[in-house]
Tab-separated table of C-alpha atoms in Angstrom:
chain	number	residue	atom	x	y	z
A	608	MET	CA	11.776	-4.621	-142.844
A	609	LYS	CA	9.970	-5.565	-139.598
A	610	LEU	CA	10.726	-8.987	-138.095
A	611	GLU	CA	9.110	-9.563	-134.737
A	612	GLN	CA	8.978	-12.581	-132.445
A	613	LEU	CA	5.524	-13.166	-131.023
A	614	TYR	CA	6.198	-15.265	-127.934
A	615	THR	CA	3.494	-17.152	-126.006
A	616	GLY	CA	4.841	-18.217	-122.637
A	617	CYS	CA	2.234	-20.813	-121.673
A	618	LEU	CA	3.223	-22.869	-124.754
A	619	ALA	CA	6.889	-21.713	-124.880
A	620	HIS	CA	6.088	-20.964	-128.522
A	621	ALA	CA	7.362	-18.363	-130.893
A	622	ALA	CA	5.606	-17.251	-134.097
A	623	TYR	CA	7.129	-14.636	-136.310
A	624	TYR	CA	5.740	-11.632	-138.128
A	625	LEU	CA	7.745	-10.378	-141.186
A	626	GLU	CA	6.594	-7.250	-143.028
A	627	SER	CA	8.145	-5.352	-145.957
A	628	ASN	CA	6.703	-2.910	-148.423
A	629	GLY	CA	3.062	-3.806	-147.922
A	630	GLU	CA	3.498	-7.630	-147.768
A	631	VAL	CA	3.586	-9.898	-144.698
A	632	ALA	CA	4.658	-13.446	-143.903
A	633	ILE	CA	3.698	-15.294	-140.761
A	634	PHE	CA	5.812	-18.155	-139.523
A	635	ASP	CA	4.336	-20.975	-137.413
A	636	PRO	CA	1.115	-19.136	-136.326
A	637	LEU	CA	-0.910	-20.064	-133.326
A	638	ARG	CA	-4.527	-21.309	-133.626
A	639	GLU	CA	-6.100	-17.906	-133.039
A	640	VAL	CA	-5.244	-15.930	-136.213
A	641	GLN	CA	-7.142	-12.666	-135.810
A	642	PRO	CA	-4.193	-10.931	-134.044
A	643	TYR	CA	-2.026	-11.556	-137.155
A	644	ILE	CA	-4.741	-10.215	-139.449
A	645	ASP	CA	-5.212	-7.119	-137.250
A	646	ARG	CA	-1.472	-6.468	-137.136
A	647	ALA	CA	-1.133	-6.673	-140.944
A	648	GLN	CA	-4.108	-4.270	-141.381
A	649	LYS	CA	-2.449	-1.855	-138.923
A	650	ASP	CA	0.632	-1.893	-141.161
A	651	ASN	CA	-1.599	-1.477	-144.307
A	652	SER	CA	-0.144	-4.729	-145.536
A	653	LYS	CA	-1.485	-8.041	-146.891
A	654	ILE	CA	-0.516	-11.429	-145.586
A	655	LYS	CA	1.109	-13.201	-148.584
A	656	TYR	CA	2.701	-16.328	-147.047
A	657	ILE	CA	2.246	-18.640	-144.133
A	658	PHE	CA	5.541	-20.476	-143.611
A	659	GLU	CA	5.419	-23.658	-141.590
A	660	THR	CA	8.830	-24.981	-140.373
A	661	HIS	CA	7.331	-28.509	-140.019
A	662	PHE	CA	4.189	-30.392	-139.101
A	663	HIS	CA	3.993	-29.364	-135.436
A	664	ALA	CA	3.364	-31.802	-132.610
A	665	ASP	CA	3.085	-29.565	-129.541
A	666	PHE	CA	0.359	-27.270	-130.833
A	667	VAL	CA	-2.245	-26.920	-133.540
A	668	SER	CA	-1.102	-24.281	-135.977
A	669	GLY	CA	-3.375	-21.525	-137.237
A	670	HIS	CA	-2.244	-22.043	-140.857
A	671	VAL	CA	-5.591	-23.462	-142.156
A	672	ASP	CA	-7.833	-20.726	-140.741
A	673	LEU	CA	-5.327	-17.980	-141.611
A	674	ALA	CA	-5.125	-19.116	-145.251
A	675	LYS	CA	-8.892	-19.253	-145.533
A	676	LYS	CA	-9.248	-15.725	-144.171
A	677	THR	CA	-6.421	-14.086	-146.139
A	678	ASP	CA	-5.880	-16.201	-149.270
A	679	ALA	CA	-2.204	-16.431	-148.172
A	680	THR	CA	-0.218	-19.381	-149.440
A	681	ILE	CA	0.838	-22.055	-146.955
A	682	VAL	CA	4.441	-23.159	-147.520
A	683	TYR	CA	6.094	-26.331	-146.184
A	684	GLY	CA	9.528	-27.745	-146.916
A	685	PRO	CA	9.960	-30.821	-149.123
A	686	THR	CA	7.296	-33.417	-148.272
A	687	THR	CA	5.152	-36.050	-149.957
A	688	MET	CA	2.579	-35.896	-147.132
A	689	LYS	CA	-0.990	-35.413	-148.461
A	690	THR	CA	-2.602	-32.571	-146.603
A	691	GLY	CA	-6.287	-31.753	-146.187
A	692	PHE	CA	-5.770	-28.265	-147.622
A	693	ASP	CA	-3.778	-26.554	-150.322
A	694	ILE	CA	-0.062	-26.062	-149.766
A	695	HIS	CA	2.990	-25.017	-151.721
A	696	VAL	CA	5.615	-27.710	-151.292
A	697	GLY	CA	8.909	-25.799	-151.254
A	698	THR	CA	12.261	-27.024	-152.551
A	699	ASP	CA	15.614	-26.749	-150.861
A	700	GLY	CA	17.107	-23.376	-151.664
A	701	GLU	CA	13.824	-21.909	-153.029
A	702	VAL	CA	13.588	-18.141	-152.508
A	703	PHE	CA	10.348	-16.272	-151.751
A	704	LYS	CA	9.799	-12.510	-151.933
A	705	VAL	CA	7.986	-10.675	-149.150
A	706	GLY	CA	7.939	-7.052	-150.217
A	707	ASP	CA	11.640	-6.251	-150.699
A	708	VAL	CA	12.810	-9.031	-148.352
A	709	LEU	CA	14.004	-12.438	-149.489
A	710	VAL	CA	13.115	-15.674	-147.609
A	711	LYS	CA	15.214	-18.694	-148.529
A	712	LEU	CA	14.002	-22.157	-147.620
A	713	ILE	CA	16.738	-24.400	-146.252
A	714	HIS	CA	15.632	-28.050	-145.917
A	715	THR	CA	16.952	-29.408	-142.606
A	716	PRO	CA	15.491	-32.884	-141.921
A	717	GLY	CA	16.059	-34.345	-138.488
A	718	HIS	CA	13.401	-33.212	-136.078
A	719	THR	CA	10.982	-34.336	-138.798
A	720	MET	CA	11.677	-35.141	-142.442
A	721	GLU	CA	10.087	-31.974	-143.817
A	722	SER	CA	11.659	-29.715	-141.196
A	723	SER	CA	12.992	-26.538	-142.753
A	724	CYS	CA	14.579	-23.288	-141.714
A	725	PHE	CA	14.047	-19.876	-143.406
A	726	LEU	CA	16.923	-17.533	-144.040
A	727	ILE	CA	15.859	-13.877	-144.042
A	728	SER	CA	17.752	-11.261	-146.093
A	729	ASP	CA	16.786	-7.641	-145.674
A	730	GLU	CA	16.042	-4.976	-148.346
A	731	ASN	CA	19.733	-4.472	-148.953
A	732	GLY	CA	20.405	-8.161	-149.549
A	733	LYS	CA	22.159	-8.604	-146.165
A	734	GLU	CA	21.470	-11.913	-144.449
A	735	HIS	CA	19.786	-10.930	-141.181
A	736	GLY	CA	18.598	-14.086	-139.372
A	737	ILE	CA	17.329	-17.593	-139.621
A	738	ILE	CA	13.927	-18.787	-138.500
A	739	SER	CA	15.052	-22.218	-137.295
A	740	GLY	CA	11.792	-23.949	-136.272
A	741	ASP	CA	12.542	-27.020	-134.188
A	742	THR	CA	15.868	-27.671	-135.955
A	743	LEU	CA	17.964	-25.348	-133.749
A	744	PHE	CA	16.963	-23.922	-130.380
A	745	ILE	CA	18.910	-21.685	-128.106
A	746	GLY	CA	21.080	-24.183	-126.212
A	747	ASP	CA	19.573	-27.235	-127.818
A	748	VAL	CA	18.262	-28.859	-131.009
A	749	GLY	CA	14.988	-30.536	-131.825
A	750	ARG	CA	14.351	-34.001	-130.434
A	751	PRO	CA	14.298	-36.608	-133.239
A	752	ASP	CA	11.941	-39.096	-131.535
A	753	LEU	CA	8.541	-37.468	-132.243
A	754	ALA	CA	7.892	-38.400	-135.890
A	755	GLN	CA	8.137	-42.147	-135.158
A	756	HIS	CA	4.884	-41.874	-133.194
A	757	VAL	CA	3.118	-40.980	-136.482
A	758	ILE	CA	5.320	-42.798	-139.020
A	759	ALA	CA	6.901	-45.944	-137.465
A	760	ASP	CA	9.726	-46.209	-140.084
A	761	LEU	CA	11.159	-42.825	-138.984
A	762	THR	CA	13.096	-44.106	-136.044
A	763	GLN	CA	14.808	-41.710	-133.661
A	764	ASP	CA	18.151	-43.019	-134.738
A	765	LYS	CA	17.522	-42.272	-138.425
A	766	LEU	CA	16.251	-38.860	-137.726
A	767	ALA	CA	19.109	-38.032	-135.334
A	768	ARG	CA	21.545	-38.864	-138.074
A	769	HIS	CA	19.679	-36.646	-140.512
A	770	LEU	CA	19.787	-33.859	-137.946
A	771	TYR	CA	23.550	-34.275	-137.508
A	772	HIS	CA	24.141	-33.596	-141.243
A	773	SER	CA	21.502	-30.888	-141.448
A	774	LEU	CA	23.191	-28.916	-138.714
A	775	ARG	CA	26.691	-29.344	-139.977
A	776	ASN	CA	26.026	-29.024	-143.703
A	777	LYS	CA	23.180	-26.514	-143.786
A	778	ILE	CA	23.243	-24.393	-140.582
A	779	MET	CA	26.796	-24.216	-139.224
A	780	PRO	CA	28.333	-22.949	-142.445
A	781	LEU	CA	26.093	-19.799	-142.230
A	782	SER	CA	27.466	-16.484	-140.944
A	783	ASP	CA	28.160	-16.118	-137.210
A	784	ASP	CA	26.287	-12.805	-137.011
A	785	LEU	CA	22.988	-14.273	-138.078
A	786	ILE	CA	20.264	-14.056	-135.444
A	787	VAL	CA	18.686	-17.427	-134.571
A	788	TYR	CA	14.892	-17.240	-134.208
A	789	PRO	CA	13.682	-20.614	-132.833
A	790	ASN	CA	10.158	-21.953	-132.519
A	791	HIS	CA	10.378	-22.683	-128.795
A	792	GLY	CA	12.067	-21.750	-125.539
A	793	ALA	CA	12.475	-23.298	-122.121
A	794	GLY	CA	9.408	-25.249	-120.973
A	795	SER	CA	8.664	-26.857	-124.333
A	796	ALA	CA	8.805	-30.651	-124.627
A	797	CYS	CA	10.237	-30.392	-128.143
A	798	GLY	CA	13.788	-30.219	-126.712
A	799	LYS	CA	15.484	-31.338	-123.506
A	800	MET	CA	17.783	-28.444	-122.497
A	801	MET	CA	16.440	-25.261	-124.045
A	802	SER	CA	17.500	-21.884	-122.759
A	803	LYS	CA	15.200	-19.317	-121.286
A	804	GLU	CA	16.641	-16.902	-123.945
A	805	THR	CA	14.554	-16.904	-127.118
A	806	THR	CA	17.108	-15.476	-129.578
A	807	ASP	CA	20.910	-15.537	-129.947
A	808	THR	CA	23.567	-15.165	-132.616
A	809	LEU	CA	24.470	-18.262	-134.578
A	810	GLY	CA	28.114	-17.646	-133.713
A	811	ASN	CA	27.413	-17.851	-129.992
A	812	GLN	CA	25.377	-21.021	-130.478
A	813	LYS	CA	28.327	-22.563	-132.350
A	814	LYS	CA	30.399	-21.884	-129.214
A	815	THR	CA	27.916	-22.861	-126.520
A	816	ASN	CA	25.315	-25.280	-127.876
A	817	TYR	CA	26.365	-28.859	-126.969
A	818	ALA	CA	24.883	-30.212	-130.191
A	819	LEU	CA	27.019	-27.975	-132.353
A	820	GLN	CA	30.364	-29.010	-130.887
A	821	GLU	CA	32.885	-31.153	-132.707
A	822	MET	CA	31.858	-34.824	-132.509
A	823	THR	CA	31.339	-37.852	-134.660
A	824	GLU	CA	27.876	-38.802	-135.977
A	825	ASP	CA	27.656	-41.650	-133.443
A	826	GLN	CA	28.626	-39.339	-130.574
A	827	PHE	CA	26.001	-36.837	-131.719
A	828	VAL	CA	23.288	-39.503	-131.846
A	829	LYS	CA	24.142	-40.653	-128.323
A	830	ALA	CA	24.180	-37.057	-126.991
A	831	ILE	CA	20.871	-36.238	-128.608
A	832	LEU	CA	19.016	-39.323	-127.553
A	833	THR	CA	20.281	-39.444	-123.994
A	834	GLY	CA	17.760	-38.001	-121.523
A	835	LEU	CA	14.741	-38.184	-123.757
A	836	THR	CA	11.454	-39.219	-122.166
A	837	THR	CA	8.151	-40.432	-123.682
A	838	PRO	CA	6.623	-37.393	-125.476
A	839	PRO	CA	3.286	-36.036	-124.299
A	840	GLN	CA	0.387	-38.205	-125.407
A	841	TYR	CA	-1.332	-35.434	-127.364
A	842	PHE	CA	1.592	-34.781	-129.723
A	843	PRO	CA	0.704	-37.376	-132.395
A	844	LYS	CA	-2.908	-36.076	-132.379
A	845	ASN	CA	-1.775	-32.524	-132.995
A	846	VAL	CA	0.454	-33.716	-135.831
A	847	LEU	CA	-2.507	-35.300	-137.542
A	848	MET	CA	-4.643	-32.171	-137.119
A	849	ASN	CA	-1.904	-30.050	-138.622
A	850	ILE	CA	-1.690	-32.409	-141.615
A	851	GLN	CA	-5.426	-33.111	-142.142
A	852	GLY	CA	-6.967	-29.789	-141.114
A	853	TYR	CA	-9.439	-28.954	-138.430
A	854	GLU	CA	-12.671	-27.170	-137.546
A	855	SER	CA	-12.651	-23.383	-137.661
A	856	LEU	CA	-11.814	-21.671	-134.327
A	857	ASP	CA	-14.785	-19.385	-134.912
A	858	GLU	CA	-17.152	-22.348	-134.695
A	859	ILE	CA	-15.373	-23.742	-131.660
A	860	MET	CA	-15.738	-20.429	-129.834
A	861	ILE	CA	-19.497	-20.281	-130.564
A	862	ARG	CA	-20.012	-23.842	-129.267
A	863	GLY	CA	-17.928	-23.293	-126.150
A	864	HIS	CA	-19.322	-19.864	-125.155
A	865	LYS	CA	-22.636	-21.077	-123.776
A	866	PRO	CA	-23.396	-19.807	-120.264
A	867	TYR	CA	-25.218	-22.121	-117.824
A	868	ASP	CA	-26.590	-21.221	-114.417
A	869	ALA	CA	-25.663	-23.590	-111.603
A	870	ASN	CA	-28.714	-25.790	-111.921
A	871	THR	CA	-28.519	-26.140	-115.684
A	872	PHE	CA	-24.724	-26.644	-115.488
A	873	GLU	CA	-25.272	-29.587	-113.160
A	874	VAL	CA	-27.885	-31.100	-115.466
A	875	VAL	CA	-25.759	-30.699	-118.603
A	876	ALA	CA	-22.756	-32.223	-116.792
A	877	ASN	CA	-24.787	-35.250	-115.783
A	878	GLU	CA	-26.476	-35.746	-119.155
A	879	THR	CA	-23.422	-35.322	-121.349
A	880	LYS	CA	-20.773	-36.846	-119.039
A	881	ALA	CA	-18.675	-33.820	-119.892
A	882	LEU	CA	-15.487	-33.262	-117.921
A	883	ILE	CA	-15.698	-30.308	-115.596
A	884	LEU	CA	-12.480	-28.348	-115.989
A	885	ASP	CA	-11.829	-25.833	-113.210
A	886	THR	CA	-9.356	-23.237	-114.453
A	887	ARG	CA	-8.959	-21.247	-111.208
A	888	ARG	CA	-5.747	-20.882	-109.204
A	889	ALA	CA	-4.705	-23.862	-107.028
A	890	GLU	CA	-5.287	-21.998	-103.761
A	891	ASP	CA	-8.826	-21.067	-104.758
A	892	PHE	CA	-9.687	-24.538	-106.032
A	893	ALA	CA	-8.456	-26.149	-102.750
A	894	LYS	CA	-10.904	-24.114	-100.704
A	895	GLY	CA	-13.926	-25.428	-102.611
A	896	PHE	CA	-14.787	-26.982	-105.955
A	897	ILE	CA	-17.452	-28.915	-107.756
A	898	PRO	CA	-17.107	-32.647	-106.978
A	899	SER	CA	-15.351	-34.657	-109.673
A	900	SER	CA	-13.980	-31.542	-111.424
A	901	ILE	CA	-10.312	-31.396	-112.474
A	902	ASN	CA	-8.167	-28.361	-111.726
A	903	ILE	CA	-5.761	-27.068	-114.380
A	904	GLY	CA	-5.087	-23.431	-113.706
A	905	LEU	CA	-4.996	-20.869	-116.463
A	906	GLU	CA	-2.127	-18.985	-114.881
A	907	SER	CA	0.570	-21.524	-115.879
A	908	ASN	CA	1.190	-24.073	-118.611
A	909	PHE	CA	-2.532	-24.699	-118.975
A	910	ALA	CA	-2.621	-26.049	-122.508
A	911	MET	CA	0.335	-28.377	-122.022
A	912	TRP	CA	-1.173	-29.942	-118.924
A	913	VAL	CA	-4.548	-30.295	-120.551
A	914	GLY	CA	-2.847	-32.241	-123.292
A	915	GLU	CA	-1.000	-34.420	-120.800
A	916	MET	CA	-3.855	-35.144	-118.393
A	917	ILE	CA	-7.036	-35.313	-120.537
A	918	LEU	CA	-6.413	-38.351	-122.664
A	919	ASP	CA	-9.322	-37.950	-125.079
A	920	SER	CA	-8.994	-34.847	-127.215
A	921	ASN	CA	-12.651	-35.361	-128.275
A	922	GLN	CA	-13.822	-35.218	-124.631
A	923	GLU	CA	-16.608	-32.708	-124.095
A	924	ILE	CA	-15.625	-30.093	-121.552
A	925	LEU	CA	-17.484	-27.734	-119.233
A	926	ILE	CA	-15.483	-24.799	-117.983
A	927	VAL	CA	-15.336	-23.218	-114.555
A	928	ALA	CA	-13.439	-19.922	-114.478
A	929	ASP	CA	-12.758	-17.109	-112.016
A	930	ASP	CA	-15.312	-15.027	-113.963
A	931	ASN	CA	-16.945	-14.958	-117.330
A	932	SER	CA	-14.128	-12.838	-118.815
A	933	LYS	CA	-11.719	-15.835	-118.552
A	934	VAL	CA	-13.853	-18.209	-120.501
A	935	ASP	CA	-12.847	-17.236	-124.082
A	936	ASP	CA	-9.190	-17.438	-123.004
A	937	ALA	CA	-9.756	-20.971	-121.751
A	938	ILE	CA	-11.520	-22.054	-125.000
A	939	ILE	CA	-8.684	-20.594	-127.106
A	940	ARG	CA	-5.984	-22.185	-125.097
A	941	LEU	CA	-7.724	-25.522	-125.206
A	942	SER	CA	-7.902	-25.293	-128.960
A	943	ARG	CA	-4.122	-24.602	-129.232
A	944	VAL	CA	-3.606	-28.233	-128.329
A	945	GLY	CA	-6.558	-29.648	-130.185
A	946	TYR	CA	-9.196	-29.767	-127.480
A	947	ASP	CA	-12.030	-28.330	-129.511
A	948	HIS	CA	-15.069	-29.623	-127.643
A	949	ALA	CA	-15.825	-27.161	-124.875
A	950	ILE	CA	-19.673	-27.077	-124.692
A	951	GLY	CA	-20.293	-24.329	-122.135
A	952	TYR	CA	-19.348	-22.713	-118.847
A	953	LEU	CA	-20.659	-21.953	-115.411
A	954	GLU	CA	-22.027	-18.422	-115.566
A	955	GLY	CA	-20.686	-16.341	-112.759
A	956	GLY	CA	-17.960	-18.824	-111.858
A	957	PHE	CA	-17.690	-20.937	-108.734
A	958	LYS	CA	-19.393	-18.244	-106.698
A	959	SER	CA	-22.627	-18.977	-108.478
A	960	TRP	CA	-22.295	-22.657	-107.503
A	961	LEU	CA	-21.903	-21.655	-103.879
A	962	ALA	CA	-24.847	-19.255	-104.096
A	963	ALA	CA	-26.991	-22.121	-105.308
A	964	ASN	CA	-26.031	-24.149	-102.227
A	965	LYS	CA	-24.660	-26.957	-104.324
A	966	GLU	CA	-22.410	-29.685	-102.942
A	967	ILE	CA	-18.638	-28.887	-102.842
A	968	ASN	CA	-15.435	-30.658	-102.034
A	969	ILE	CA	-12.071	-29.345	-100.687
A	970	VAL	CA	-8.395	-30.326	-100.696
A	971	ASN	CA	-6.649	-30.415	-97.305
A	972	ARG	CA	-3.331	-28.587	-97.328
A	973	ILE	CA	-0.373	-28.059	-94.994
A	974	THR	CA	2.613	-25.764	-94.949
A	975	ALA	CA	6.185	-26.986	-95.163
A	976	GLU	CA	6.596	-26.028	-91.469
A	977	GLN	CA	3.660	-28.217	-90.545
A	978	LEU	CA	5.138	-31.037	-92.602
A	979	LYS	CA	8.402	-30.580	-90.687
A	980	LYS	CA	6.633	-31.211	-87.317
A	981	HIS	CA	5.399	-34.616	-88.506
A	982	TYR	CA	8.402	-35.702	-90.607
A	983	ASN	CA	10.507	-37.281	-87.905
A	984	LYS	CA	7.840	-38.658	-85.530
A	985	ASP	CA	5.497	-40.094	-88.202
A	986	LYS	CA	6.297	-42.586	-90.930
A	987	LEU	CA	4.932	-40.375	-93.703
A	988	VAL	CA	4.270	-41.487	-97.253
A	989	LEU	CA	5.662	-38.649	-99.367
A	990	ILE	CA	4.765	-38.481	-103.050
A	991	ASP	CA	6.692	-36.089	-105.353
A	992	VAL	CA	4.717	-35.481	-108.590
A	993	ARG	CA	7.434	-33.461	-110.320
A	994	LYS	CA	9.224	-34.633	-113.478
A	995	ARG	CA	11.778	-37.445	-113.028
A	996	SER	CA	14.567	-35.035	-113.985
A	997	GLU	CA	13.513	-32.672	-111.170
A	998	TYR	CA	13.214	-35.493	-108.664
A	999	ASN	CA	16.570	-37.028	-109.664
A	1000	SER	CA	18.224	-33.651	-109.263
A	1001	GLU	CA	17.047	-33.122	-105.646
A	1002	HIS	CA	14.125	-34.306	-103.546
A	1003	LEU	CA	12.914	-34.837	-99.989
A	1004	VAL	CA	14.542	-37.860	-98.415
A	1005	ASN	CA	12.113	-40.863	-98.363
A	1006	ALA	CA	9.834	-39.321	-101.015
A	1007	ILE	CA	8.795	-41.474	-103.896
A	1008	ASN	CA	8.380	-40.110	-107.423
A	1009	ILE	CA	5.171	-40.496	-109.429
A	1010	PRO	CA	5.300	-37.778	-112.113
A	1011	LEU	CA	2.008	-36.009	-112.705
A	1012	ASN	CA	1.745	-37.106	-116.308
A	1013	GLU	CA	2.030	-40.738	-115.206
A	1014	ILE	CA	-0.400	-40.573	-112.297
A	1015	ASN	CA	-3.316	-42.259	-114.025
A	1016	ASN	CA	-1.164	-45.373	-114.614
A	1017	HIS	CA	0.041	-45.538	-111.023
A	1018	LEU	CA	-3.023	-45.023	-108.881
A	1019	ALA	CA	-2.480	-48.397	-107.228
A	1020	GLU	CA	0.717	-47.029	-105.691
A	1021	PHE	CA	-1.192	-44.442	-103.659
A	1022	PRO	CA	-2.007	-45.890	-100.216
A	1023	LYS	CA	-5.672	-46.109	-99.250
A	1024	ASP	CA	-5.149	-47.056	-95.624
A	1025	LYS	CA	-2.897	-44.192	-94.422
A	1026	VAL	CA	-2.490	-40.454	-94.946
A	1027	PHE	CA	-0.003	-39.457	-97.623
A	1028	ILE	CA	1.581	-36.154	-98.635
A	1029	VAL	CA	1.637	-34.770	-102.192
A	1030	TYR	CA	3.957	-31.993	-103.406
A	1031	CYS	CA	5.414	-30.566	-106.633
A	1032	LEU	CA	7.663	-27.537	-107.108
A	1033	GLY	CA	5.275	-24.666	-106.307
A	1034	GLY	CA	1.738	-26.176	-105.865
A	1035	TYR	CA	0.340	-25.953	-109.383
A	1036	ARG	CA	0.990	-29.571	-110.464
A	1037	SER	CA	0.188	-31.044	-107.072
A	1038	MET	CA	-3.255	-29.493	-107.172
A	1039	ILE	CA	-3.859	-31.053	-110.559
A	1040	ALA	CA	-2.828	-34.347	-108.985
A	1041	SER	CA	-5.005	-33.651	-105.947
A	1042	SER	CA	-8.084	-33.030	-108.152
A	1043	ILE	CA	-7.492	-36.291	-109.985
A	1044	LEU	CA	-7.031	-38.187	-106.756
A	1045	LYS	CA	-10.268	-36.671	-105.390
A	1046	GLN	CA	-12.093	-37.641	-108.597
A	1047	ARG	CA	-10.833	-41.216	-108.093
A	1048	GLY	CA	-12.083	-41.386	-104.535
A	1049	PHE	CA	-8.972	-40.630	-102.496
A	1050	ASP	CA	-9.529	-38.430	-99.439
A	1051	ASN	CA	-6.613	-39.551	-97.280
A	1052	PHE	CA	-3.984	-37.069	-98.424
A	1053	VAL	CA	-2.800	-33.494	-97.953
A	1054	ASP	CA	-1.120	-31.131	-100.375
A	1055	VAL	CA	1.957	-29.066	-99.463
A	1056	ILE	CA	1.364	-25.350	-99.967
A	1057	GLY	CA	4.140	-23.886	-102.056
A	1058	GLY	CA	5.588	-27.327	-102.792
A	1059	PHE	CA	9.326	-28.086	-102.877
A	1060	ASN	CA	10.183	-24.398	-103.005
A	1061	THR	CA	8.926	-23.993	-99.432
A	1062	ILE	CA	10.277	-27.421	-98.333
A	1063	LYS	CA	13.763	-26.261	-99.313
A	1064	ALA	CA	13.413	-23.242	-97.050
A	1065	THR	CA	13.112	-25.551	-94.012
A	1066	ASN	CA	15.867	-27.824	-92.734
A	1067	LEU	CA	14.045	-30.984	-93.825
A	1068	PRO	CA	16.510	-33.547	-95.173
A	1069	LEU	CA	17.076	-33.420	-98.949
A	1070	THR	CA	19.121	-35.634	-101.261
A	1071	GLU	CA	22.394	-34.261	-102.571
A	1072	TYR	CA	21.872	-31.883	-105.503
A	1073	VAL	CA	22.771	-33.296	-108.923
A	1074	CYS	CA	22.837	-30.994	-111.923
A	1075	PRO	CA	20.154	-32.232	-114.396
A	1076	SER	CA	21.195	-33.438	-117.816
A	1077	THR	CA	17.725	-33.002	-119.162
A	1078	LEU	CA	14.781	-30.791	-118.388
A	1079	LEU	CA	12.195	-33.281	-119.669
């Protein structure tokens, strides 16, 4: 038996590859499915099942394309949801054979109603591990407030109570030596306190996971719901795509991989009103960029921030990348969160725009040491664009908090008659904010290079540190 975790850091997502005796199962695949097909071919095996732990909200699964290309059966837990593609609706306790390995479906409603875990037993019949989806994470459990944004009757209170019983009646009675294989790790918005570790034993989780400690149902509900924030706006859209189906990634790649020279790029941008998405690093973007373009760098949580900041998932997008080799990566990562309408890219990257003597814009930046020189003598307006949990934990005295994902609703709070300072943790998010502010006509601000990380290295006054109760 081979059971491998395939972890994608930019989404904090884990898919799983299970192989035994010529047969393969893929659990919660990403949108780009060719790597799974190639891996199975390398093992001289055939993909038999695609197991989905639930209808995902934080990414568009590759289940539809993978089933079409392999004739594998898509399996969900108990559900009455009508899907836009063929599925096998599993029953609680149903067992599936993958080669000589057994996969047992355990229905665990709570994160969503169809949420299910899959218990893996090896060729000798020994229970090895549990693929726990968004039911159980390392250090956390799945948030129960997402499904209500698609089905209003599924309140977070109802789902939290389902989750309480699922964990205690279905998961906790299992053997301590089982390995827990969750769908996400730290950085995902599907939980509030996930560990950076991506596997653990169930026994250790029983000892250390706050949600698995002895408590009443009401105490559990309070603990689970405390610290939740409004989920990212793209989550309900991804759920619907995962239920209804979607356009093939092959077609999306063809549409997006259209090179335009600088002159044509400018014409297409003007004619289509496409969003110009600059995927370069923050420090490169700051030195020069196409006016009105938005910067979301590929090097970090690109897809998540695209989903947070670009409100219309049907928005046509033109890509600016470091070079042509990064374009396909950008298109794929856009598609992972349902942004399927890239229509081309600037051939040769931003250098070709400069070579054509086109108009550019810049973002003014300062170091933390430069900020320090002005902090006491000037009444600075300081805007911290980190999450509320980060800000509440520790921030620069006198700074106000406007989280990046809320910036479009709070533009009136940015002063127009005086210079203000923008910072995040390391500079990635503040440059996204800077690009949006520039697009909206703000020129009276500077960005702090290195963000709060460098501010902490000075003796600028900070609030007293408070250990965060949530990472959302």
